[in-house]
Coordinates of C-alpha atoms and ligand atoms in Angstrom, one line a residue:
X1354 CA 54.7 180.5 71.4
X1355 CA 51.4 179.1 71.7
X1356 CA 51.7 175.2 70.7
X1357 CA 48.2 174.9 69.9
X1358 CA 48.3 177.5 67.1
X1359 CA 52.3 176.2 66.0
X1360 CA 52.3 172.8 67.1
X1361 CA 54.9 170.9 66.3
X1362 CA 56.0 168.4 63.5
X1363 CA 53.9 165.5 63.5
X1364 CA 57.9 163.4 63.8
X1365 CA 58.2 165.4 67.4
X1366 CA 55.3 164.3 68.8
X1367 CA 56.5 160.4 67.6
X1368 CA 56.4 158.3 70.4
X1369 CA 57.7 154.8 70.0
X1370 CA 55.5 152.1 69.5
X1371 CA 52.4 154.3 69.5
X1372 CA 50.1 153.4 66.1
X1373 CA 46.7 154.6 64.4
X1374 CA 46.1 151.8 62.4
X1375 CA 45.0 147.9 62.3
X1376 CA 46.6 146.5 59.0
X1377 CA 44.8 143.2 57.2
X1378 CA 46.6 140.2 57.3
X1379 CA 49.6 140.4 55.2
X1380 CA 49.4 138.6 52.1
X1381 CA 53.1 139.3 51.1
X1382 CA 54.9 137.9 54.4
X1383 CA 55.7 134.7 52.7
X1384 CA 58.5 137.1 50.2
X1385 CA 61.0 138.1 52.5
X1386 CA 63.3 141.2 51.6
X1387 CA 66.2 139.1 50.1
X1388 CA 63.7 138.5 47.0
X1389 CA 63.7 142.2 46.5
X1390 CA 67.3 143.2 44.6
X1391 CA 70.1 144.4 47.0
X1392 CA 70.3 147.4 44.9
X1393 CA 66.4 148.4 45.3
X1394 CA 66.6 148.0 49.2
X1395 CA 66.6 150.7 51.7
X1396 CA 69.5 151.2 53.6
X1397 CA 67.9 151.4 56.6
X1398 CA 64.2 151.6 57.8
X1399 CA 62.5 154.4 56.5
X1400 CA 61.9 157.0 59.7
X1401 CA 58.0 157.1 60.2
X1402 CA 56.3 159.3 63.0
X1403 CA 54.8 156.9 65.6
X1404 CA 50.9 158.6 67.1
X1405 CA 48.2 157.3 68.5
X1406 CA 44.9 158.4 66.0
X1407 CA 43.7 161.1 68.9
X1408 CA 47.2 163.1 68.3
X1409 CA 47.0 162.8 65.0
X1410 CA 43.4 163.7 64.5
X1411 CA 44.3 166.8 67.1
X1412 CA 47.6 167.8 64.8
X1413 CA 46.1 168.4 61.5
X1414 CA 42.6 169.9 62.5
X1415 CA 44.7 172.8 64.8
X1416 CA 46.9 173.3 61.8
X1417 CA 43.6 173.1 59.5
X1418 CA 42.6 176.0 61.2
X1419 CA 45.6 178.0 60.8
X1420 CA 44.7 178.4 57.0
X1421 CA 42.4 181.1 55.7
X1422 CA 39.8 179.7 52.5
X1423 CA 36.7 180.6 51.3
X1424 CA 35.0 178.8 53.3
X1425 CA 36.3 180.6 56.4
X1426 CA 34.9 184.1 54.6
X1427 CA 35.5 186.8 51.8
X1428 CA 38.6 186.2 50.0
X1429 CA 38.7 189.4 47.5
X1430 CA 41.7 188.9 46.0
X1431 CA 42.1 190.9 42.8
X1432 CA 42.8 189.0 39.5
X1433 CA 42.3 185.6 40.9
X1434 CA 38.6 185.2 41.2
X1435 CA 38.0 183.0 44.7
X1436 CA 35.0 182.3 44.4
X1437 CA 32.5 179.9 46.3
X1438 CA 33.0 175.9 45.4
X1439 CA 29.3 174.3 45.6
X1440 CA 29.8 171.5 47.8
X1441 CA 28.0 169.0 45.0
X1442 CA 31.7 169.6 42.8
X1443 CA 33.2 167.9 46.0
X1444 CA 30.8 165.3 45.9
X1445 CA 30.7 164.1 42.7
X1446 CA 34.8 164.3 42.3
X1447 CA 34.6 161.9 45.2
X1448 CA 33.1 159.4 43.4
X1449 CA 34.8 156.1 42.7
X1450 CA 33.2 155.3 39.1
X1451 CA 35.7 159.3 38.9
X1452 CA 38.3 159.1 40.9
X1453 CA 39.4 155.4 40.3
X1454 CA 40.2 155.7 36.7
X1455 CA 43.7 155.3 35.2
X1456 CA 44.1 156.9 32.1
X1457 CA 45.4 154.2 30.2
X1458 CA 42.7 152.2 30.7
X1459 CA 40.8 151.3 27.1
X1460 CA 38.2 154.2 25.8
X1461 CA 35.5 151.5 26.2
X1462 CA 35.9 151.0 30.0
X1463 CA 35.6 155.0 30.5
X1464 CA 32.7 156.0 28.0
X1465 CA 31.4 158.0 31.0
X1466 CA 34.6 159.9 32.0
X1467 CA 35.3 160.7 27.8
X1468 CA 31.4 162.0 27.6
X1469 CA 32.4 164.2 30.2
X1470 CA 35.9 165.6 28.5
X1471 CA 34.0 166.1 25.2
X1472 CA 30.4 167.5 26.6
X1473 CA 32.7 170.0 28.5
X1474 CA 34.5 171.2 25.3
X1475 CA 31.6 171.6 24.1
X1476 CA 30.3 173.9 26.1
X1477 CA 33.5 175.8 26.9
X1478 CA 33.2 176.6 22.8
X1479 CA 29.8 177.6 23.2
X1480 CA 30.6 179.7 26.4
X1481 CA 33.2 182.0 23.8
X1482 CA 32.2 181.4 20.8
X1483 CA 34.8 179.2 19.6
X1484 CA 35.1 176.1 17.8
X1485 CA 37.1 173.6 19.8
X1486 CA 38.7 173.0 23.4
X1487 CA 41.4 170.9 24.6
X1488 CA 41.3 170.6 28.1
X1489 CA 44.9 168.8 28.5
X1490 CA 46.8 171.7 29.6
X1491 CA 47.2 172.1 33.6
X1492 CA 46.3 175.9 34.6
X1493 CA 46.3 179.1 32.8
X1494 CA 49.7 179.9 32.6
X1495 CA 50.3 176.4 30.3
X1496 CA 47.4 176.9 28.7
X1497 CA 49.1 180.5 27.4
X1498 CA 52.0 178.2 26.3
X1499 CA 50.1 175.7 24.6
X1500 CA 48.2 178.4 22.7
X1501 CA 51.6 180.3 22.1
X1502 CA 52.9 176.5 20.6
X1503 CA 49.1 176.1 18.4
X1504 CA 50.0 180.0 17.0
X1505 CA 53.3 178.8 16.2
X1506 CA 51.6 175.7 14.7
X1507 CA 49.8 177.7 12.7
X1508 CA 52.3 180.0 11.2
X1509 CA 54.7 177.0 10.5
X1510 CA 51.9 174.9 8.8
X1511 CA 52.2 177.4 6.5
X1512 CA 55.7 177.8 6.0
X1513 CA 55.3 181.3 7.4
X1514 CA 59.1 181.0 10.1
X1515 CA 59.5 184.5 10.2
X1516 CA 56.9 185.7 13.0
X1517 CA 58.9 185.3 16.2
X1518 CA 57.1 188.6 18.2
X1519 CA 54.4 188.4 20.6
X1520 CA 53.0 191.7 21.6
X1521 CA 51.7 192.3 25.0
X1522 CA 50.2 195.3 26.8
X1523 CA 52.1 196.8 29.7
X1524 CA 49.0 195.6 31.9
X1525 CA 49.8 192.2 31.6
X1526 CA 50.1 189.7 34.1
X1527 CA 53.5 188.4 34.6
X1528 CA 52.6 184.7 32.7
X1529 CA 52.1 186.4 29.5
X1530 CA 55.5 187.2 28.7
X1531 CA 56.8 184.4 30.6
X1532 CA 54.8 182.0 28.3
X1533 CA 56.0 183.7 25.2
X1534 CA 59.5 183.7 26.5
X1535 CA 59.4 179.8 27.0
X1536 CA 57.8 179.4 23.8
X1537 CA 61.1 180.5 22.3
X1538 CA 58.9 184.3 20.9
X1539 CA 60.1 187.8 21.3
X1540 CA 58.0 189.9 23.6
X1541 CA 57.0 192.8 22.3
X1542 CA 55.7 195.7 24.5
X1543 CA 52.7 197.8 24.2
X1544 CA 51.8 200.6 26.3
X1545 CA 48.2 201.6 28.2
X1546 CA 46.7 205.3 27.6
X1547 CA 46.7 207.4 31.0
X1548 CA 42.7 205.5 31.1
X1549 CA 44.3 201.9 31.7
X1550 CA 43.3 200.4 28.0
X1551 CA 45.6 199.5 25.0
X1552 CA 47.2 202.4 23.3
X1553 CA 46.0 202.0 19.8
X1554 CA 48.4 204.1 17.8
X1555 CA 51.6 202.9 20.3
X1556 CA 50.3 199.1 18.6
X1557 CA 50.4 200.9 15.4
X1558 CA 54.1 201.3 15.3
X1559 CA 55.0 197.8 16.4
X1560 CA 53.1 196.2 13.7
X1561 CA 54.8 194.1 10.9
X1562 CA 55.3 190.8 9.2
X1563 CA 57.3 189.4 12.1
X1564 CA 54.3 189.8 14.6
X1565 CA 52.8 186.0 15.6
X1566 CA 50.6 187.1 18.3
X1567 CA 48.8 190.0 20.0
X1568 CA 48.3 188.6 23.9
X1569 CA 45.1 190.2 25.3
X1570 CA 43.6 190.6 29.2
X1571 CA 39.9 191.6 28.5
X1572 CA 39.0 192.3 31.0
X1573 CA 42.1 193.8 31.2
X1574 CA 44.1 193.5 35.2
X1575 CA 42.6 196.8 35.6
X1576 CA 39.0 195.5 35.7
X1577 CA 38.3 197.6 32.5
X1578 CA 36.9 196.3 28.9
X1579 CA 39.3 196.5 26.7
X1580 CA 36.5 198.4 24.0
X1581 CA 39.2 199.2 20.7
X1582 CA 39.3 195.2 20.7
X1583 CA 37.2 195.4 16.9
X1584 CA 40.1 197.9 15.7
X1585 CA 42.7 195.9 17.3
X1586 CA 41.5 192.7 16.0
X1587 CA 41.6 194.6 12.7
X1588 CA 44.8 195.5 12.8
X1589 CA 46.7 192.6 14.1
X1590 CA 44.7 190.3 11.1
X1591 CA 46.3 192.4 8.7
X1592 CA 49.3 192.1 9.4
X1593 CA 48.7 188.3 9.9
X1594 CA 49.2 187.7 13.4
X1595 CA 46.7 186.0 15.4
X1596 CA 44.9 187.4 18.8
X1597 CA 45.2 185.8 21.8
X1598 CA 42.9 185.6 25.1
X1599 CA 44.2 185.6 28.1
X1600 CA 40.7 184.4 29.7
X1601 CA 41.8 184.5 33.3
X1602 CA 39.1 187.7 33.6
X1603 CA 36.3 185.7 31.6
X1604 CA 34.2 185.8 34.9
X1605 CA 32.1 188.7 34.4
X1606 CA 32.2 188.0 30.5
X1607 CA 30.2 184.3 31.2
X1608 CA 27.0 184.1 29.3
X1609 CA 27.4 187.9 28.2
X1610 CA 30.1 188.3 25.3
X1611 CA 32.1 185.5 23.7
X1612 CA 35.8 186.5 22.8
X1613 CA 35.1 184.6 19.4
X1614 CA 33.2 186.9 18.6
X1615 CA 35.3 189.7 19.4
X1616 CA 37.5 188.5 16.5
X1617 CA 39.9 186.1 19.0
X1618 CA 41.7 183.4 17.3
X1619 CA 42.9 181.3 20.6
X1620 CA 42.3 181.9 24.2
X1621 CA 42.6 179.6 27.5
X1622 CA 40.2 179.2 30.3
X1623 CA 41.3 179.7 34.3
X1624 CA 38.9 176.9 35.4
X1625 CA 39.7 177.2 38.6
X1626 CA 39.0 180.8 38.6
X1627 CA 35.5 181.2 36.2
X1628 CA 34.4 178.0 37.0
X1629 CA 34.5 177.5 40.5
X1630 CA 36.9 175.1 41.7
X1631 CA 39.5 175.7 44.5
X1632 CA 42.6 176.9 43.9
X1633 CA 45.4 178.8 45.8
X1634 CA 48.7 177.1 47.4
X1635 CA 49.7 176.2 43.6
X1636 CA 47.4 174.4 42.4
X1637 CA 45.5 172.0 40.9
X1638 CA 44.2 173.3 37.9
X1639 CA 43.1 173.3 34.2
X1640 CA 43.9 175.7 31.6
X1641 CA 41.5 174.5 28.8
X1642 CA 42.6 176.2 25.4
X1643 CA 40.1 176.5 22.4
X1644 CA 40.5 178.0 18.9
X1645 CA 39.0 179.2 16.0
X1646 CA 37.4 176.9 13.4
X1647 CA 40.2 176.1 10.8
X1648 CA 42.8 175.7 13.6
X1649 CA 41.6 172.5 15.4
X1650 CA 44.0 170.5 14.0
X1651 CA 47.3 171.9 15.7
X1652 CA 45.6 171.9 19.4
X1653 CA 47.8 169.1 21.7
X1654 CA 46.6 165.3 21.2
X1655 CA 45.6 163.6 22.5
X1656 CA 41.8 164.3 21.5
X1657 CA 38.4 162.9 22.8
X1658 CA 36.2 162.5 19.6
X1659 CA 32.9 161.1 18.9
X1660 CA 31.6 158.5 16.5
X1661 CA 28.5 158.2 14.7
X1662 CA 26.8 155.7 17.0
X1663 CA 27.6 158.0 20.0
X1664 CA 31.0 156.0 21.6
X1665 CA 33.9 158.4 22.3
X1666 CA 37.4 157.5 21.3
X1667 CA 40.5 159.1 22.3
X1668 CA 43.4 159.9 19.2
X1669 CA 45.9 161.4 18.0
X1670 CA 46.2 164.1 15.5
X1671 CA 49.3 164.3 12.8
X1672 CA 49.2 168.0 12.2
X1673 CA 49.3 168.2 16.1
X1674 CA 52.0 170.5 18.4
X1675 CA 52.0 167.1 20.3
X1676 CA 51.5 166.6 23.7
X1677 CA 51.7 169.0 26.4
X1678 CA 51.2 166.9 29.5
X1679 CA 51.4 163.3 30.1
X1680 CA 47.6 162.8 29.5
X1681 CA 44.5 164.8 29.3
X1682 CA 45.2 166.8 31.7
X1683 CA 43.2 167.6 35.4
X1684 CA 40.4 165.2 34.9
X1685 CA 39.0 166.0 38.7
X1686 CA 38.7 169.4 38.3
X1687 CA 37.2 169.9 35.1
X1688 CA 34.8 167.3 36.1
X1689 CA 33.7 170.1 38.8
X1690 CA 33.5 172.9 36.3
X1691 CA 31.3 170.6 34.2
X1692 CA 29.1 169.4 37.1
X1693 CA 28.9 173.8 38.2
X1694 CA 28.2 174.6 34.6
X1695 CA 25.1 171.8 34.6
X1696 CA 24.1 172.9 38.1
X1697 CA 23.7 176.6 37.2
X1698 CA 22.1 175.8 33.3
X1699 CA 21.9 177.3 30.3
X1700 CA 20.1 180.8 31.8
X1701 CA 21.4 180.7 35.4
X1702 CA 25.0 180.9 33.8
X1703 CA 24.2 183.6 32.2
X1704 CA 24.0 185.8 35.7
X1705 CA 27.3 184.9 36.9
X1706 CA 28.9 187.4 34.7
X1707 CA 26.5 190.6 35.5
X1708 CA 26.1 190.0 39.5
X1709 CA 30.3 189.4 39.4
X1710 CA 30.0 192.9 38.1
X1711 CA 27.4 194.4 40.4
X1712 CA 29.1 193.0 43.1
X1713 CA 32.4 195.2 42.3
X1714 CA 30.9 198.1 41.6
X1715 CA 29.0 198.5 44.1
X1716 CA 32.3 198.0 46.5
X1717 CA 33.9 200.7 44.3
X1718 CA 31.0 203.3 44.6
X1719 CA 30.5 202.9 48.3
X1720 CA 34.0 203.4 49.1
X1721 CA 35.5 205.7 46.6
X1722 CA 35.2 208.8 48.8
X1723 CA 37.5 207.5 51.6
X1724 CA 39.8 205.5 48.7
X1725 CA 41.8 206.8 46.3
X1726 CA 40.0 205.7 42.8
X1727 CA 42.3 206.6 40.0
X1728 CA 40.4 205.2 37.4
X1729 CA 37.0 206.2 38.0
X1730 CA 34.7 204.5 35.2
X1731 CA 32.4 201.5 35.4
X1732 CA 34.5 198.8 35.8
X1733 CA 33.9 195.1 35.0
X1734 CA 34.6 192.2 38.3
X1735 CA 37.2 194.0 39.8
X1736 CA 38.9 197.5 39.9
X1737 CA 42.3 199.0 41.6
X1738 CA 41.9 201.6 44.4
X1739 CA 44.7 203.6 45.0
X1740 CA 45.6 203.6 49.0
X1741 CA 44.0 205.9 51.2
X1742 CA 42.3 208.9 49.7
X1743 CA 43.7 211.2 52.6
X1744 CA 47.8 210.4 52.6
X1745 CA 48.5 212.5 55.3
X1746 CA 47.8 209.8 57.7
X1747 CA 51.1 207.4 56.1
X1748 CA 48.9 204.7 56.3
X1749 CA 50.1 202.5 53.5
X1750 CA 47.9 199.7 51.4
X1751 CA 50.2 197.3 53.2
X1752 CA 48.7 198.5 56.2
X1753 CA 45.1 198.4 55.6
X1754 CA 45.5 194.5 53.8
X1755 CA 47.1 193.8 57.5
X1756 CA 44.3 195.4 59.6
X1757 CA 41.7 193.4 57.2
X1758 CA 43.3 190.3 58.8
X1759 CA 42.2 191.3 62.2
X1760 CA 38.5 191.7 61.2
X1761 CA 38.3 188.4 59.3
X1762 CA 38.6 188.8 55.9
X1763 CA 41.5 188.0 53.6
X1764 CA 43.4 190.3 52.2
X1765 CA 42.3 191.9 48.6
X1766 CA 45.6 191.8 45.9
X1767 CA 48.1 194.6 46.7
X1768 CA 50.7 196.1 44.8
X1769 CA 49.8 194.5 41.6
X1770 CA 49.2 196.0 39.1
X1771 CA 51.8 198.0 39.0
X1772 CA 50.6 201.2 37.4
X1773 CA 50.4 202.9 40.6
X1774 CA 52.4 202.9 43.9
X1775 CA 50.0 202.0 46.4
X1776 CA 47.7 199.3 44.3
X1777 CA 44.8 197.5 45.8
X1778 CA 42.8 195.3 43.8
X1779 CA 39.3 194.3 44.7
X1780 CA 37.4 191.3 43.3
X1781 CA 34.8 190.2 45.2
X1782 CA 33.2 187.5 42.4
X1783 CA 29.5 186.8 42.2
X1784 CA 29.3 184.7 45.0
X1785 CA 29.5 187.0 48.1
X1786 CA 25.5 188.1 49.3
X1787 CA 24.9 192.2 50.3
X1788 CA 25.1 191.2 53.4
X1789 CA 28.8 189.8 53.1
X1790 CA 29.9 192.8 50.8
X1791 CA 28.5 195.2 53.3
X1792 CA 29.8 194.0 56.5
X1793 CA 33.3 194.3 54.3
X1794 CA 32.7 198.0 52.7
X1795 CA 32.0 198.4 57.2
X1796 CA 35.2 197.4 57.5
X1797 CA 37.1 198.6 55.1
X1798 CA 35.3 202.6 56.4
X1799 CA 36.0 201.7 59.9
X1800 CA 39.7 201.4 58.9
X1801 CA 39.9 204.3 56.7
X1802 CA 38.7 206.1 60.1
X1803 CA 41.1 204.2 62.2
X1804 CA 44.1 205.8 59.8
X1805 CA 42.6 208.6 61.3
X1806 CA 42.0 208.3 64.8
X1807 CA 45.1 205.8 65.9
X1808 CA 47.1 205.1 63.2
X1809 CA 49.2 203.0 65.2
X1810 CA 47.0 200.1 65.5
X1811 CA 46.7 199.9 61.9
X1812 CA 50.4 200.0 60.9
X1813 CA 51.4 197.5 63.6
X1814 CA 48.5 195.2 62.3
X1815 CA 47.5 191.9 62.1
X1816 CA 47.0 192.1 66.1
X1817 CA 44.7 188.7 66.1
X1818 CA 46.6 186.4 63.9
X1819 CA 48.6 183.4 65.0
X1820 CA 51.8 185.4 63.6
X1821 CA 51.7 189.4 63.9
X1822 CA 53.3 191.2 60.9
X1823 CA 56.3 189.9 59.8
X1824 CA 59.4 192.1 58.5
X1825 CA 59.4 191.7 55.1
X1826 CA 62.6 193.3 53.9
X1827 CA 64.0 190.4 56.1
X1828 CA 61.7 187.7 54.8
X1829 CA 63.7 188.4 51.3
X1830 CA 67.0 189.2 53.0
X1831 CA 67.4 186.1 55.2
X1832 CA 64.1 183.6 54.4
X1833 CA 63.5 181.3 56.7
X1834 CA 62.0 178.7 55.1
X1835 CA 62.0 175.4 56.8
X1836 CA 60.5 174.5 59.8
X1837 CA 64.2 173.0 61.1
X1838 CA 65.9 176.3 60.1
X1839 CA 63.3 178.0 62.4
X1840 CA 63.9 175.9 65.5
X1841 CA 67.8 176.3 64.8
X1842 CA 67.1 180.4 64.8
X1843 CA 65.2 180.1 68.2
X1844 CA 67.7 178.2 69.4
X1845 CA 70.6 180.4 68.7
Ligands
PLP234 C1 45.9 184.0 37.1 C2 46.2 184.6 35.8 C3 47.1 184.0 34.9 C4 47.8 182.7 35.2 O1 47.0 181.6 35.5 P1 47.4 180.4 36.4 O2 46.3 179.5 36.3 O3 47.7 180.9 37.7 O4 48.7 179.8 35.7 C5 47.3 184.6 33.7 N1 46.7 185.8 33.4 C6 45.9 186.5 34.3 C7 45.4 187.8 33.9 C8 45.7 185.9 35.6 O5 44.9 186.5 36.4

């Protein structure tokens, strides 16, 4: 094992009376534990790792480097949209008058904080073409529920109990029905056409006055526009449901088409997809939701609202579905999607979506004679290739993600979606220059030639990575997930 790549835990390299720190006087020494209530006490001294600042400093930075961001390079993972972070987000999330607030501090001590919550909504709702944005909810997956619980809202509000069905296409990513599921609703199945899009007359027959909700990807996770949306909308109106946006694909769709006017009702933002700030490892995000004019009322409290002399206030509506996190949600990053949105402006923004789209194509087109491309259409930010064109080789997807490890690049998305066996999904957002995107179409030949040529090297890849390819059958068989369970496997 190589100890700079593993080190160890920061506890094992504790050596007893080492420290990294001066402390100020302290102000408290005059208490002495016996004014602290017997029952509140520790037991015994909590267990602290004892470093000097040098082993410290040299722990963190080697397992820094361990990690894999976008930063480090191209990170095409399909469906999630990593895309740059402009390093003036950072900067401005760093600062105090920001990121010393506590939010129940009184509205007039945090005018500046509010202006940004409320100019934000704003501009999410002009961004889709709806009417108004909460941005409480914590990533997109919650903002699906809390549009699923403003639907439901809705439908009550009008004494209207008997819609308890969601329908979802068979694309869907797995939070859709998850969502609906939690919020208590039936999911309801609808099935793609053999060209990835909604099957109109399969929706046909699953129509009624039980429906709540139509759930819609558009873009869907196949990278392809969804185009019977008008007839859809239709459809689902009719029968009094509502539509529903699953805007974790709005990339390419920024400053280009607005889901309002598509005829959406409700739809949530992946901020930290569209709008630039990092995510991966589980978070922290925002899932903004907005609706439709005549629907404001239901979205959570509490709301930021404006007065006629130009001072924000933060209340609470009656006809509200209440509160869906302790405040208002992820202030620090939806303070960087508003400080990207400013940076870019009003016509920059309006490129994101197009050059997301370039980008992808032009991935798809230069590699789609060596690639299997089962869909072949223009697609939108991302598309789905197939594995291999030539199979004979029994190189798998698996094996080309690993070999992509070797020559620097993350992985793209594999497996998902599951509409074929050997699925590998592409996104390479509008960030990445030609010269980026061509050194990786290089790559991704050279590989295709390697399947080839010695097929070996590519199934027994990642050669170059602090741990080679792990067995995953294993991995679910017998995890190994804690650092101490590892040691006590070596050291059977
Ligand atoms: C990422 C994603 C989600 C879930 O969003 P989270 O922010 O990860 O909760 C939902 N739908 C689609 C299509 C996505 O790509």
């Amino acid at each position: 094992m190589n100890n700079r790549l593993y080190g160890n835990l920061i506890f094992e390299l504790s050596k007893e009376g080492r420290k990294a720190y001066s402390l100020p006087k302290n102000e408290f020494a005059k208490y002495s534990t016996k004014d602290i209530p017997a029952s509140l006490r520790r037991a015994k001294d909590a267990e602290m790792p004892e470093c000097d600042e040098m082993t410290v400093v040299r722990h963190y930075t080697n397992h820094s480097e361990n990690n894999f961001g976008v930063n480090n390079g191209l990170y095409p993972l399909g469906s999630c949209t990593m895309k740059y972070n402009p390093v003036i987000n950072e900067e401005v999330a760093m600062m105090p008058q920001f990121n010393n607030i506590h939010p129940s501090q009184p509205d007039c001590t945090c005018q500046g904080c509010l202006h940004v919550y409320y100019e934000l909504q704003k501009q999410l709702a002009a961004l889709t073409g709806l009417s108004e944005f909460t941005l409480n909810p914590f990533a997109g997956a919650h903002g699906e529920l809390t549009g699923l619980m403003t639907i439901r809202a809705y439908h009550m509000s009008r004494g209207d109990n008997k819609r308890t069905k969601v329908i979802i296409p068979d694309s869907a990513h797995g939070t859709n029905p998850a969502s609906a599921a939690v919020c208590g609703l039936e999911v309801v199945e609808v099935k793609s056409t053999k060209d990835g899009i909604v099957d109109v007359e399969d929706l046909k027959g699953l129509l009624d006055d039980s429906v709540a909700a139509m759930m819609m990807t558009n873009p869907n996770t196949l990278g392809l526009f969804e185009q019977q949306i008008p007839e859809i909308t239709k459809l689902v109106h009719e029968c009094g449901g509502l539509m529903y946006y699953d805007g974790a694909n709005f990339n390419p769709l920024v400053g280009v088409a607005r889901p309002g006017d598509m005829g959406f009702d409700v739809m949530h933002i992946n901020i930290h997809k569209t709008f630039s700030t990092p995510h991966g490892g589980g978070g922290p995000g925002s899932g903004p939701v907005g609706v439709r004019a005549g629907l404001e009322q239901f979205l959570p409290n509490p709301r930021v609202r404006k007065d006629a002399e130009g001072k924000y206030h933060v209340d609470c509506d009656e006809h509200s579905l209440g509160f869906v996190s302790g405040w208002m949600g992820n202030f620090l990053v939806y303070l960087r999607c508003y400080v990207y949105i400013l940076t870019l402006g009003k016509e920059n923004v309006k490129m994101v979506g197009p050059l997301a789209v370039l980008n992808a194509n032009y991935i798809k087109e230069s590699l789609k004679d060596v690639y299997e491309l089962p869909i072949d259409v223009l697609c939108k930010h991302e598309f789905v290739f197939d594995g291999l064109k030539d199979k004979s080789t029994g190189v798998t997807t698996m094996d080309v993600a690993k070999r992509l490890l070797d020559y620097g690049y993350h992985a793209p998305t594999i497996y998902f979606p599951l509409l074929f066996h050997e699925s590998f999904m592409i996104e390479p957002t509008e960030t990445e220059s030609k010269d980026t995107i061509d050194g990786f179409i290089g790559v991704l030949r050279k590989i295709a030639e390697e399947a080839k040529t010695n097929p070996d090297i590519v199934k027994s890849a990642p050669h170059d990575t602090p741990i080679g390819r792990v067995d995953d059958v294993l991995a679910a068989m017998n995890p190994v997930v804690t650092y101490r369970q590892l040691i006590a496997e070596n050291n059977q």
